[in-house]
Coordinates of C-alpha atoms in Angstrom, one line a residue:
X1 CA 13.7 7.2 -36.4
X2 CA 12.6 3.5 -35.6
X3 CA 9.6 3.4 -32.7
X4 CA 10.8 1.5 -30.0
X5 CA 9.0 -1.8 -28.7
X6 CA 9.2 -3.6 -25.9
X7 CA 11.9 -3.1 -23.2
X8 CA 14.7 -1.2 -23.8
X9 CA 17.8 -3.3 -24.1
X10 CA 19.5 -1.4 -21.4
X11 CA 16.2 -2.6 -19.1
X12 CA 16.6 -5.8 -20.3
X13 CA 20.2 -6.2 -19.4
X14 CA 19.6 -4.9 -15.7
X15 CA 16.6 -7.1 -15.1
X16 CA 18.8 -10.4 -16.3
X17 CA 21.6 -8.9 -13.7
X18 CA 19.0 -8.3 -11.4
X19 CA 18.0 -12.3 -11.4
X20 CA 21.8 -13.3 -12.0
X21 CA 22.5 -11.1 -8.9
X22 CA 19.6 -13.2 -6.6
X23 CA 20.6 -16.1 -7.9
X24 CA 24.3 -15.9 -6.8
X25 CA 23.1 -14.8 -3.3
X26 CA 19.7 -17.0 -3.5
X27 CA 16.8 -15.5 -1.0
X28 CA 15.0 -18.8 0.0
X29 CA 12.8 -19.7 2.2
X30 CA 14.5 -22.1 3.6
X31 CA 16.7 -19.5 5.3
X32 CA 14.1 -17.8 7.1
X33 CA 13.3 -18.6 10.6
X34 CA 10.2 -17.9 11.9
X35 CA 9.2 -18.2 15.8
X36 CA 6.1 -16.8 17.9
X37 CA 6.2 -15.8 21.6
X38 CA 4.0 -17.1 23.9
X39 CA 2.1 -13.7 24.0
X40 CA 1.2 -14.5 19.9
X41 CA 3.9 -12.1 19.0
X42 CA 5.3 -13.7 15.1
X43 CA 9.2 -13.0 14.4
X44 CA 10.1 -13.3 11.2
X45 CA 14.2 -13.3 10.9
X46 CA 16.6 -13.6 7.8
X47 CA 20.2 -13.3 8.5
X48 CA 22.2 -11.5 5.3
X49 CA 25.8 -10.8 6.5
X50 CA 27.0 -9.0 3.0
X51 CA 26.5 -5.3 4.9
X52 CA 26.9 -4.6 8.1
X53 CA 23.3 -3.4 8.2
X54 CA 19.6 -4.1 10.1
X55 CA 16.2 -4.1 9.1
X56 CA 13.5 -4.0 11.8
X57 CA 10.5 -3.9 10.7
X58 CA 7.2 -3.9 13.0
X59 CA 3.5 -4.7 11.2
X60 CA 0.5 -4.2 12.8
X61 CA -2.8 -5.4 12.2
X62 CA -4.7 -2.3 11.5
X63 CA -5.2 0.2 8.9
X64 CA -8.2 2.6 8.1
X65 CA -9.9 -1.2 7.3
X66 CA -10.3 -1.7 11.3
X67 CA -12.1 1.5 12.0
X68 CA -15.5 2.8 12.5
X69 CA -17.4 6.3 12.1
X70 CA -16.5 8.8 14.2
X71 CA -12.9 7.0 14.5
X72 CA -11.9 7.7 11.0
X73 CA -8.2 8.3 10.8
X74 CA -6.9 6.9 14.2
X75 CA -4.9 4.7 13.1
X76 CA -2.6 6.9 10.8
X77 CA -3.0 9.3 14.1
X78 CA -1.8 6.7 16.4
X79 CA 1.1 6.3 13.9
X80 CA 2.1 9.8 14.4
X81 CA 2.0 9.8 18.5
X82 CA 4.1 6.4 18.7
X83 CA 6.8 9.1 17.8
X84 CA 5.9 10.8 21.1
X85 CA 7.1 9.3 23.9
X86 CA 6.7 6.3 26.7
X87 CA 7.2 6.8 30.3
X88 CA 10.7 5.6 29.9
X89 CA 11.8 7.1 26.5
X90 CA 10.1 11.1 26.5
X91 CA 8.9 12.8 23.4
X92 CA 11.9 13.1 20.3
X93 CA 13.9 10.5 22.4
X94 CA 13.0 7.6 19.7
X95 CA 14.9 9.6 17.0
X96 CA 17.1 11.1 18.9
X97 CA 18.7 7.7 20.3
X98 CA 18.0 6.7 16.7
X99 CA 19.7 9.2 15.3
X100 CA 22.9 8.7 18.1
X101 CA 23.3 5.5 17.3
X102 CA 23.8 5.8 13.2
X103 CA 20.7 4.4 12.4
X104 CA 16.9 5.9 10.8
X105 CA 13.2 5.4 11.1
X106 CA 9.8 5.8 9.2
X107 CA 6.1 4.4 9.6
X108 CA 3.9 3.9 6.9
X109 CA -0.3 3.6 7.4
X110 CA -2.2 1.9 4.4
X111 CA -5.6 0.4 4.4
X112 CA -5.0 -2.2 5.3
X113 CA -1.9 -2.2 8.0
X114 CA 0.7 0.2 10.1
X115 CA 4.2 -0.6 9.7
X116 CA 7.5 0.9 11.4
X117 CA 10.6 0.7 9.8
X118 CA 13.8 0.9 11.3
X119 CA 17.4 0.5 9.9
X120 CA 20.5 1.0 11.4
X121 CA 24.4 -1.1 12.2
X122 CA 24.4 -4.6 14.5
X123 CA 26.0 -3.1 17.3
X124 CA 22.7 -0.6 18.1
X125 CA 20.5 -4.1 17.9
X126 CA 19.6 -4.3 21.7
X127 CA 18.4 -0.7 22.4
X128 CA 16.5 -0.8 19.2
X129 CA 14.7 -4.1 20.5
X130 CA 14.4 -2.5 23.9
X131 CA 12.6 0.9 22.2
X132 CA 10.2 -0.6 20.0
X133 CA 9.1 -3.1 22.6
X134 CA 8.6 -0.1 25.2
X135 CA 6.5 1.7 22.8
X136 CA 4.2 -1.3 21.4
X137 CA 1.7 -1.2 24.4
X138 CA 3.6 2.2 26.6
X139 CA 2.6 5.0 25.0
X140 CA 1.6 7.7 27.2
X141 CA -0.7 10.0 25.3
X142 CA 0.4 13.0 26.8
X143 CA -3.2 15.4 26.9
X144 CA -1.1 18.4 25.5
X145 CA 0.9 16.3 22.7
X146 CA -2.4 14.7 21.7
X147 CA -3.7 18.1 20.8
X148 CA -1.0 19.3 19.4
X149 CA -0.7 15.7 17.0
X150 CA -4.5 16.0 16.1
X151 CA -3.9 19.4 14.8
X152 CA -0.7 18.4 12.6
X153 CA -3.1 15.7 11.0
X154 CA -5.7 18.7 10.7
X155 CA -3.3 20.8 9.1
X156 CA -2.0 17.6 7.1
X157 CA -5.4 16.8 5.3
X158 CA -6.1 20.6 4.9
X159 CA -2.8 20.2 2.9
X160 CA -3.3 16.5 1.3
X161 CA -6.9 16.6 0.8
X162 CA -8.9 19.7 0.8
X163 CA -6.2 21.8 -0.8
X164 CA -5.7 19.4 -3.2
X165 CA -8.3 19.1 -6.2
X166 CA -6.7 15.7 -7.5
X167 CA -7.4 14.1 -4.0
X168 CA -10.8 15.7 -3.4
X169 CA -12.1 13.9 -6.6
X170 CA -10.5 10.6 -5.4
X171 CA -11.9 10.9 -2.2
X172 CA -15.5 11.8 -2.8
X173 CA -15.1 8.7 -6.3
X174 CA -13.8 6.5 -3.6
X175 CA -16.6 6.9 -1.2
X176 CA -18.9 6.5 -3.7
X177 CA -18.1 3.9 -5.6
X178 CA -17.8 2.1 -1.6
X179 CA -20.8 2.5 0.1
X180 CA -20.6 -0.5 2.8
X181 CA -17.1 -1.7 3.8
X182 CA -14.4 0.4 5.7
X183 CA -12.6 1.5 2.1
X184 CA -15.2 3.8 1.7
X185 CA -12.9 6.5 3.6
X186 CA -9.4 7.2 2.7
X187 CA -6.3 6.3 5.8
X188 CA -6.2 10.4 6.8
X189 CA -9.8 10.2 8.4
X190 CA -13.0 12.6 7.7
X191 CA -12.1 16.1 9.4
X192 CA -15.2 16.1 11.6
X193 CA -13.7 12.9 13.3
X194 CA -9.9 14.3 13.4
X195 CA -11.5 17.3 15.3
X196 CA -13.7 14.8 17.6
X197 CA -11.6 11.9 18.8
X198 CA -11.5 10.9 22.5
X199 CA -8.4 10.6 23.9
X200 CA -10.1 7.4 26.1
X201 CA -11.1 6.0 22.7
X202 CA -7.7 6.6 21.2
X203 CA -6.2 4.8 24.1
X204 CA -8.3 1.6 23.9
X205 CA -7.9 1.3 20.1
X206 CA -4.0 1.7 20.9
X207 CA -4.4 -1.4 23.3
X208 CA -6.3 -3.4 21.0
X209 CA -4.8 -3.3 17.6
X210 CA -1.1 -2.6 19.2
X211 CA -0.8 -5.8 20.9
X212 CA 1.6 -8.6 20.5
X213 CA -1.2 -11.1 19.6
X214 CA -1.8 -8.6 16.8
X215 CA 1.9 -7.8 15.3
X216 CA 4.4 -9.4 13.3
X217 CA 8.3 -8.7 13.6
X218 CA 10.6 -8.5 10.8
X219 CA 13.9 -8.8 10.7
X220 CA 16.8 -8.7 8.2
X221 CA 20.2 -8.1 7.9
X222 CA 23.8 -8.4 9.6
X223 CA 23.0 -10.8 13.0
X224 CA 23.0 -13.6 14.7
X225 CA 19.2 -15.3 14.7
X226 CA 19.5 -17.3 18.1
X227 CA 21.2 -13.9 20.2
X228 CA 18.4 -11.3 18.6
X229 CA 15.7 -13.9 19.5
X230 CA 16.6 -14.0 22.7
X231 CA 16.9 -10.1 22.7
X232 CA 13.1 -10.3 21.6
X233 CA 12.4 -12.7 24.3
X234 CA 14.0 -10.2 26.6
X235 CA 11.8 -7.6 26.0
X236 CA 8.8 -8.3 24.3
X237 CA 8.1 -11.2 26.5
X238 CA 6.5 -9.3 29.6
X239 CA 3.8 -7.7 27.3
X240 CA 0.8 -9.2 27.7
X241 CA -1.5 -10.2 24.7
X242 CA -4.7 -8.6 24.2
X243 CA -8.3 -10.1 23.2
X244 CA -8.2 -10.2 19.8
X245 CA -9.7 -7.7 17.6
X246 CA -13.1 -8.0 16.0
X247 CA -13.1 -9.0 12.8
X248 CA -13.8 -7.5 9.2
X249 CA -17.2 -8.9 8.3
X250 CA -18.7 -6.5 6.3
X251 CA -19.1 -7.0 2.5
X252 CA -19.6 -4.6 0.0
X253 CA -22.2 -5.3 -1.8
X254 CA -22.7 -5.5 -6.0
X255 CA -22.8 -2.2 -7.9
X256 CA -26.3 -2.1 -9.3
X257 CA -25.3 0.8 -11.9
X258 CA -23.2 3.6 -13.5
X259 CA -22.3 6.2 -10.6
X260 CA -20.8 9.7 -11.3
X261 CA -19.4 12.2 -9.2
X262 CA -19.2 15.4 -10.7
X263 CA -17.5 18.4 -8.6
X264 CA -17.9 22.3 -9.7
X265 CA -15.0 24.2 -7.9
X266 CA -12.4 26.9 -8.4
X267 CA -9.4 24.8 -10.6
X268 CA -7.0 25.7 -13.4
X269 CA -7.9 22.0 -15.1
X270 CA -10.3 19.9 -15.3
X271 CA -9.7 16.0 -13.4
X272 CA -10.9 12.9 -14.9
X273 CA -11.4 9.4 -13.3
X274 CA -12.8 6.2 -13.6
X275 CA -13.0 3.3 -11.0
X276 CA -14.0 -0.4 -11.2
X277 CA -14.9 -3.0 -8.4
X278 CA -12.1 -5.3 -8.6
X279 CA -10.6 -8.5 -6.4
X280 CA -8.9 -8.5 -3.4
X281 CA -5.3 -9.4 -3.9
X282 CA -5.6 -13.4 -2.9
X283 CA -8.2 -13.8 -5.6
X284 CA -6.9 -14.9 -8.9
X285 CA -8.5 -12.3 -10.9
X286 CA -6.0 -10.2 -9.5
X287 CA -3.1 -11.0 -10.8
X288 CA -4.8 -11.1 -14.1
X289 CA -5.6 -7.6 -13.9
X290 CA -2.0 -6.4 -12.6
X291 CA -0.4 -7.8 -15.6
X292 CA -3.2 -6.2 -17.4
X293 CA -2.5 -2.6 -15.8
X294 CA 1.1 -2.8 -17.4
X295 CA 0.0 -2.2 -21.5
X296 CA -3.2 -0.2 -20.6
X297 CA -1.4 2.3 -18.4
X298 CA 2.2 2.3 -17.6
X299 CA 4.6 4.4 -19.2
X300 CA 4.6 6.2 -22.7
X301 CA 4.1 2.7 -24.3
X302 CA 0.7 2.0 -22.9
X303 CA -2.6 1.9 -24.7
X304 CA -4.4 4.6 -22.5
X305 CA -1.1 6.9 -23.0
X306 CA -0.9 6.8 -26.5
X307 CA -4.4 7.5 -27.3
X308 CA -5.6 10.3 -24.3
X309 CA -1.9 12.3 -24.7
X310 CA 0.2 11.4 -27.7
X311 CA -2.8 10.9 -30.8
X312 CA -5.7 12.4 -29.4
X313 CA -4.1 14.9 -27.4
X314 CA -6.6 15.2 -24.7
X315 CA -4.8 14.7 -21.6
X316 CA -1.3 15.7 -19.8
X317 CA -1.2 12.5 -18.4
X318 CA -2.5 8.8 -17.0
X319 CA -1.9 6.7 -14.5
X320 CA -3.5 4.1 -12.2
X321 CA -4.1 0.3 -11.6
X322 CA -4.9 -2.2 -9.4
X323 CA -3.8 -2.2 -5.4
X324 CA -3.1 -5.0 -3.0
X325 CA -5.8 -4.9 -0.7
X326 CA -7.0 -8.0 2.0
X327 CA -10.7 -7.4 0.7
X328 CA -11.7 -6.4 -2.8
X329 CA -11.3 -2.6 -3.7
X330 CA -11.0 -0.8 -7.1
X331 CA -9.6 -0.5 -10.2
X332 CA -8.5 3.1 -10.8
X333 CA -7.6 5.0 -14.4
X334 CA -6.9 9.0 -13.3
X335 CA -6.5 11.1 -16.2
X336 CA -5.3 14.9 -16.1
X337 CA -6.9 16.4 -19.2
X338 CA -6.2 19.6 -20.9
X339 CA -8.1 22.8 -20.4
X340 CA -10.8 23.0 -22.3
X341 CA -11.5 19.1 -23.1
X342 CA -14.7 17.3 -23.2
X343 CA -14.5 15.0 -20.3
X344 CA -17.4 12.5 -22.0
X345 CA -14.9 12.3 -24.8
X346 CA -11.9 10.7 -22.3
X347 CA -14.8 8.3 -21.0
X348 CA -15.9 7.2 -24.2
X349 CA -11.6 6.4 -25.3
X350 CA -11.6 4.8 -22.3
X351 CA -14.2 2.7 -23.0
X352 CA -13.0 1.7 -26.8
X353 CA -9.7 0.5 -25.2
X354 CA -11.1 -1.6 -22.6
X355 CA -13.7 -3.0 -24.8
X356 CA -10.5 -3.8 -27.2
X357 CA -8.9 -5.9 -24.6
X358 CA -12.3 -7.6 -24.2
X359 CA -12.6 -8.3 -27.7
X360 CA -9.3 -8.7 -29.2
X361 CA -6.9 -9.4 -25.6
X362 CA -3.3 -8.2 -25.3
X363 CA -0.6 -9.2 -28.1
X364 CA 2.0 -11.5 -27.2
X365 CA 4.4 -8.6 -26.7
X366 CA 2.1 -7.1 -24.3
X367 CA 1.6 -9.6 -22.5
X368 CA 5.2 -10.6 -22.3
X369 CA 6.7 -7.2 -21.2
X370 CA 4.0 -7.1 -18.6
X371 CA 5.6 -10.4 -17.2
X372 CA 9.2 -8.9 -17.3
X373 CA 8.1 -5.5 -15.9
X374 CA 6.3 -7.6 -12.8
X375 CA 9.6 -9.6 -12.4
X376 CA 11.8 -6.9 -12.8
X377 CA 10.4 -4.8 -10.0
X378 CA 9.8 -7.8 -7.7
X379 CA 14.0 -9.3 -7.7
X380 CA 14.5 -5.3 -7.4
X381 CA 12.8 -4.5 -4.5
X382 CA 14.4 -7.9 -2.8
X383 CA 18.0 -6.2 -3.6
X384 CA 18.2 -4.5 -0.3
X385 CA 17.2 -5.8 3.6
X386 CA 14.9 -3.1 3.6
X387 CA 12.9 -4.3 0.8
X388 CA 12.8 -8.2 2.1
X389 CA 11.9 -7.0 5.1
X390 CA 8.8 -4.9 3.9
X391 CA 8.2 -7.9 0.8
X392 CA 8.1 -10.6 4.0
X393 CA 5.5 -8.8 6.5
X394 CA 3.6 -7.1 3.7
X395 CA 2.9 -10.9 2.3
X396 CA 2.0 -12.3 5.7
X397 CA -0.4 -9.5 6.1
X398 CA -2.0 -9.3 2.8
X399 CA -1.8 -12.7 1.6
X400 CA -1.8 -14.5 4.5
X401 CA 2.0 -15.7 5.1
X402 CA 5.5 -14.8 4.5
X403 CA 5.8 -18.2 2.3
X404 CA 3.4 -16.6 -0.3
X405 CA 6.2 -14.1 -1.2
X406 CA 8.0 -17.2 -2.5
X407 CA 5.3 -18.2 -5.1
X408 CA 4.4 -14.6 -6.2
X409 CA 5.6 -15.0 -9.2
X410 CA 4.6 -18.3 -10.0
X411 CA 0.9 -16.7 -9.8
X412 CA 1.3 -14.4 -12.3
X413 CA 3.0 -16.9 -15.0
X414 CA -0.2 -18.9 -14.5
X415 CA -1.7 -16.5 -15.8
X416 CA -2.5 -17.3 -19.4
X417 CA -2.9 -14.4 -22.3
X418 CA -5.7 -15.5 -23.4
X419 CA -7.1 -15.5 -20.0
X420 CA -7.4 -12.1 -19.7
X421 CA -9.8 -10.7 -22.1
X422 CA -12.4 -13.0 -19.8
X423 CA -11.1 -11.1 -16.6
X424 CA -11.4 -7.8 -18.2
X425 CA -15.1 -8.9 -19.5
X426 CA -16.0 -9.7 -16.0
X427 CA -15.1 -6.1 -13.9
X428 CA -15.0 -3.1 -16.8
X429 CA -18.8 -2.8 -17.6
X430 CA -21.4 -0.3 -16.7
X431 CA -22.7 -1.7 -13.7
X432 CA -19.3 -2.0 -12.3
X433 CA -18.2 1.4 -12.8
X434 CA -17.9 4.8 -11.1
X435 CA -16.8 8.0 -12.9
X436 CA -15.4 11.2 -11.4
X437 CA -14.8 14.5 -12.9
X438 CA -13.8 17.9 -11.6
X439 CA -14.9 21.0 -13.5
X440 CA -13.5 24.2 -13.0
X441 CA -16.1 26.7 -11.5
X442 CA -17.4 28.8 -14.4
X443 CA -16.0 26.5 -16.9
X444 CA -16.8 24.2 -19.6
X445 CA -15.9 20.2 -19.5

């Protein structure tokens, strides 16, 4: 049976339909209209009239990134209780109006930002203005709901994190590899903080970071951009801005050496993981490395699969990359060996691969199927309202501005293949690198 190279031909055919599809119905930037309030709210609006559909999407400034010890976790906390209730909507009244009026919600906190999504039909446009502007600076932290919230984010890293073997070795890598900046802890907080916040200090980071000075709007989907401004300006208007948060400025500062993390605990496998320092998503470098991540570790194809699981038969599986982050983060390879497997074995394959891409750089075929993958789940993602609405706020967070989204692409074609072995060269070395591994109490590596 022939091996198979490349994408599949049935990939290939949806990716060209995909870009066949946005260039029929072209999203340009010309189309979008962008506006900001006199209280520094930014609305972002993009009219598509093929479904009778809505986007709203709300970003705010802050992520795990803004906060401090003894804070950890507030702002995915704060994301939980701007579910319950304002003075004039009560507690379950979001979802439920939500819910009455065909459409549904969600919130996401990352790093480096808090985002809440709503979609539902035109005619539900005004109350779903009017409830997300009631909430952004009325939330009433009710004293019993507060307890009740910090205990279902107890319960919810219990679960996630301390429960979890796979995320205890990614947390304790992460904060080790991080010594300085605020990525050294993960969005879901330390537990001695969860347990420990104020509700006073809870309150004044909610007035900070949810101001309008501090937010951008989203919208996309079935409406008419001059009427659902003027709904904005309706309701968003009377909040007033807020002093503007204090910046970011910590740096974290050059790894000097090889770190390891090695954790002895009750486990039916062993876990295995290596992280590098690596650019924050503006830099050049990065988009480098993203195309790189595509032969050394997605799918069955990849470099890093077909040596740990298919020849070598080490591992189960391998996964990882690079993530968009404002300031620089890691590089992650996670590997989930076999029982019984000598961990310093995975390390040293590991090694041998990147220093091959050093050395000898990605073959043509690599390097174009990285492209196509990168394209392919960029026009996709843009094939829904949802999707530009999240593409649009998540570039003028991260990147800086919307207008970026439109030139994405064009950074990662400027990327030449012979570029890369130079990237690589500069971030996987020793000094650069921190390695996790998990052993299972009793056990052997």
């Amino acid at each position: 049976m022939p091996r198979k190279t490349g994408l599949s031909f049935i990939s290939i055919l949806i990716f060209l339909l995909v870009v066949t599809t946005m260039s029929e119905g072209a999203f340009k930037k010309e189309d979008i209209k962008v506006f900001k309030l006199d209280n520094g709210l930014k609305v972002i609006l993009y009219e598509d009239h093929k479904i009778p559909n809505i986007s709203y999407y709300t970003f705010f400034k802050v992520g795990s990134r803004n906060e401090r010890p003894g804070l950890t976790g507030v702002s995915h906390f704060i994301e939980h209780m701007m579910f319950n209730g304002t003075q004039k909507f009560g507690p379950g009244e979001f979802d439920r109006l939500m819910e009455f009026y065909g459409g549904a919600n969600n919130a996401y906190t990352s790093d480096d930002m808090t985002a809440y999504t709503d979609w539902f039909p035109p005619l539900a446009l005004e109350k779903m203005v009017e409830m997300e502007a009631d909430r952004m600076q009325g939330l009433i932290f009710d004293p019993e709901v507060f307890e009740s919230e910090r205990g279902v984010v107890a319960s919810e890293r219990r679960m996630g994190v301390e429960n979890n073997n796979e995320a205890i070795l990614q947390e304790n890598v992460r904060a080790t590899a991080i010594m300085a900046h605020p990525y050294h802890w993960d969005v879901i907080g330390w537990m001695s903080d969860i347990l420990n916040w104020r509700r006073d200090e809870v309150i004044q980071y909610y007035r900070t970071y949810y101001a309008p000075n501090n937010a951008v709007l989203v919208v996309v989907g079935d409406f008419d951009s001059q009427k659902t401004l003027e709904l904005i300006k309706k309701y968003y208007s009377s909040i007033p801005s807020q002093t503007p948060p204090p910046p970011v400025t910590t740096t974290e500062p050059p790894q000097m050496g090889r770190k390891e993390v090695v954790i002895k605990k009750e486990a039916q496998t062993p876990s295995f993981m290596v992280v590098y320092h690596a650019p924050k998503c503006q830099d050049p470098d990065f988009f480098a490395l993203s195309i790189l991540e595509k032969p050394l570790l997605r799918g069955e194809s990849s470099r890093l699969y077909r040596r740990l699981v298919r020849d070598e038969q080490l591992a189960i599986s391998v996964f990882g990359g690079i993530e968009e982050k404002i300031d620089p983060y890691l590089f992650t390879i996670f590997v989930k060996p076999r029982p019984g497997v000598d961990l310093d074995k995975i390390e040293k394959i590991i090694d041998e691969e990147l220093h091959k891409v050093i050395e000898q750089g990605l073959t043509d075929q690599e390097y174009q199927k990285a492209l196509n993958l990168i394209r392919s789940d960029f026009y996709f993602s843009l094939q829904t309202n949802s999707g530009k609405a999240n593409l649009l706020g998540a570039a003028e967070l991260l990147f800086g501005s919307y207008e970026q989204l439109f030139t994405l692409i064009d950074r990662y074609a400027q990327v030449k293949r012979e570029d890369i072995p130079g990237v690589a060269r500069k971030y996987f070395h020793e000094l650069n690198k921190t390695v996790g591994k998990l052993i299972p109490q009793g056990g052997n590596q």
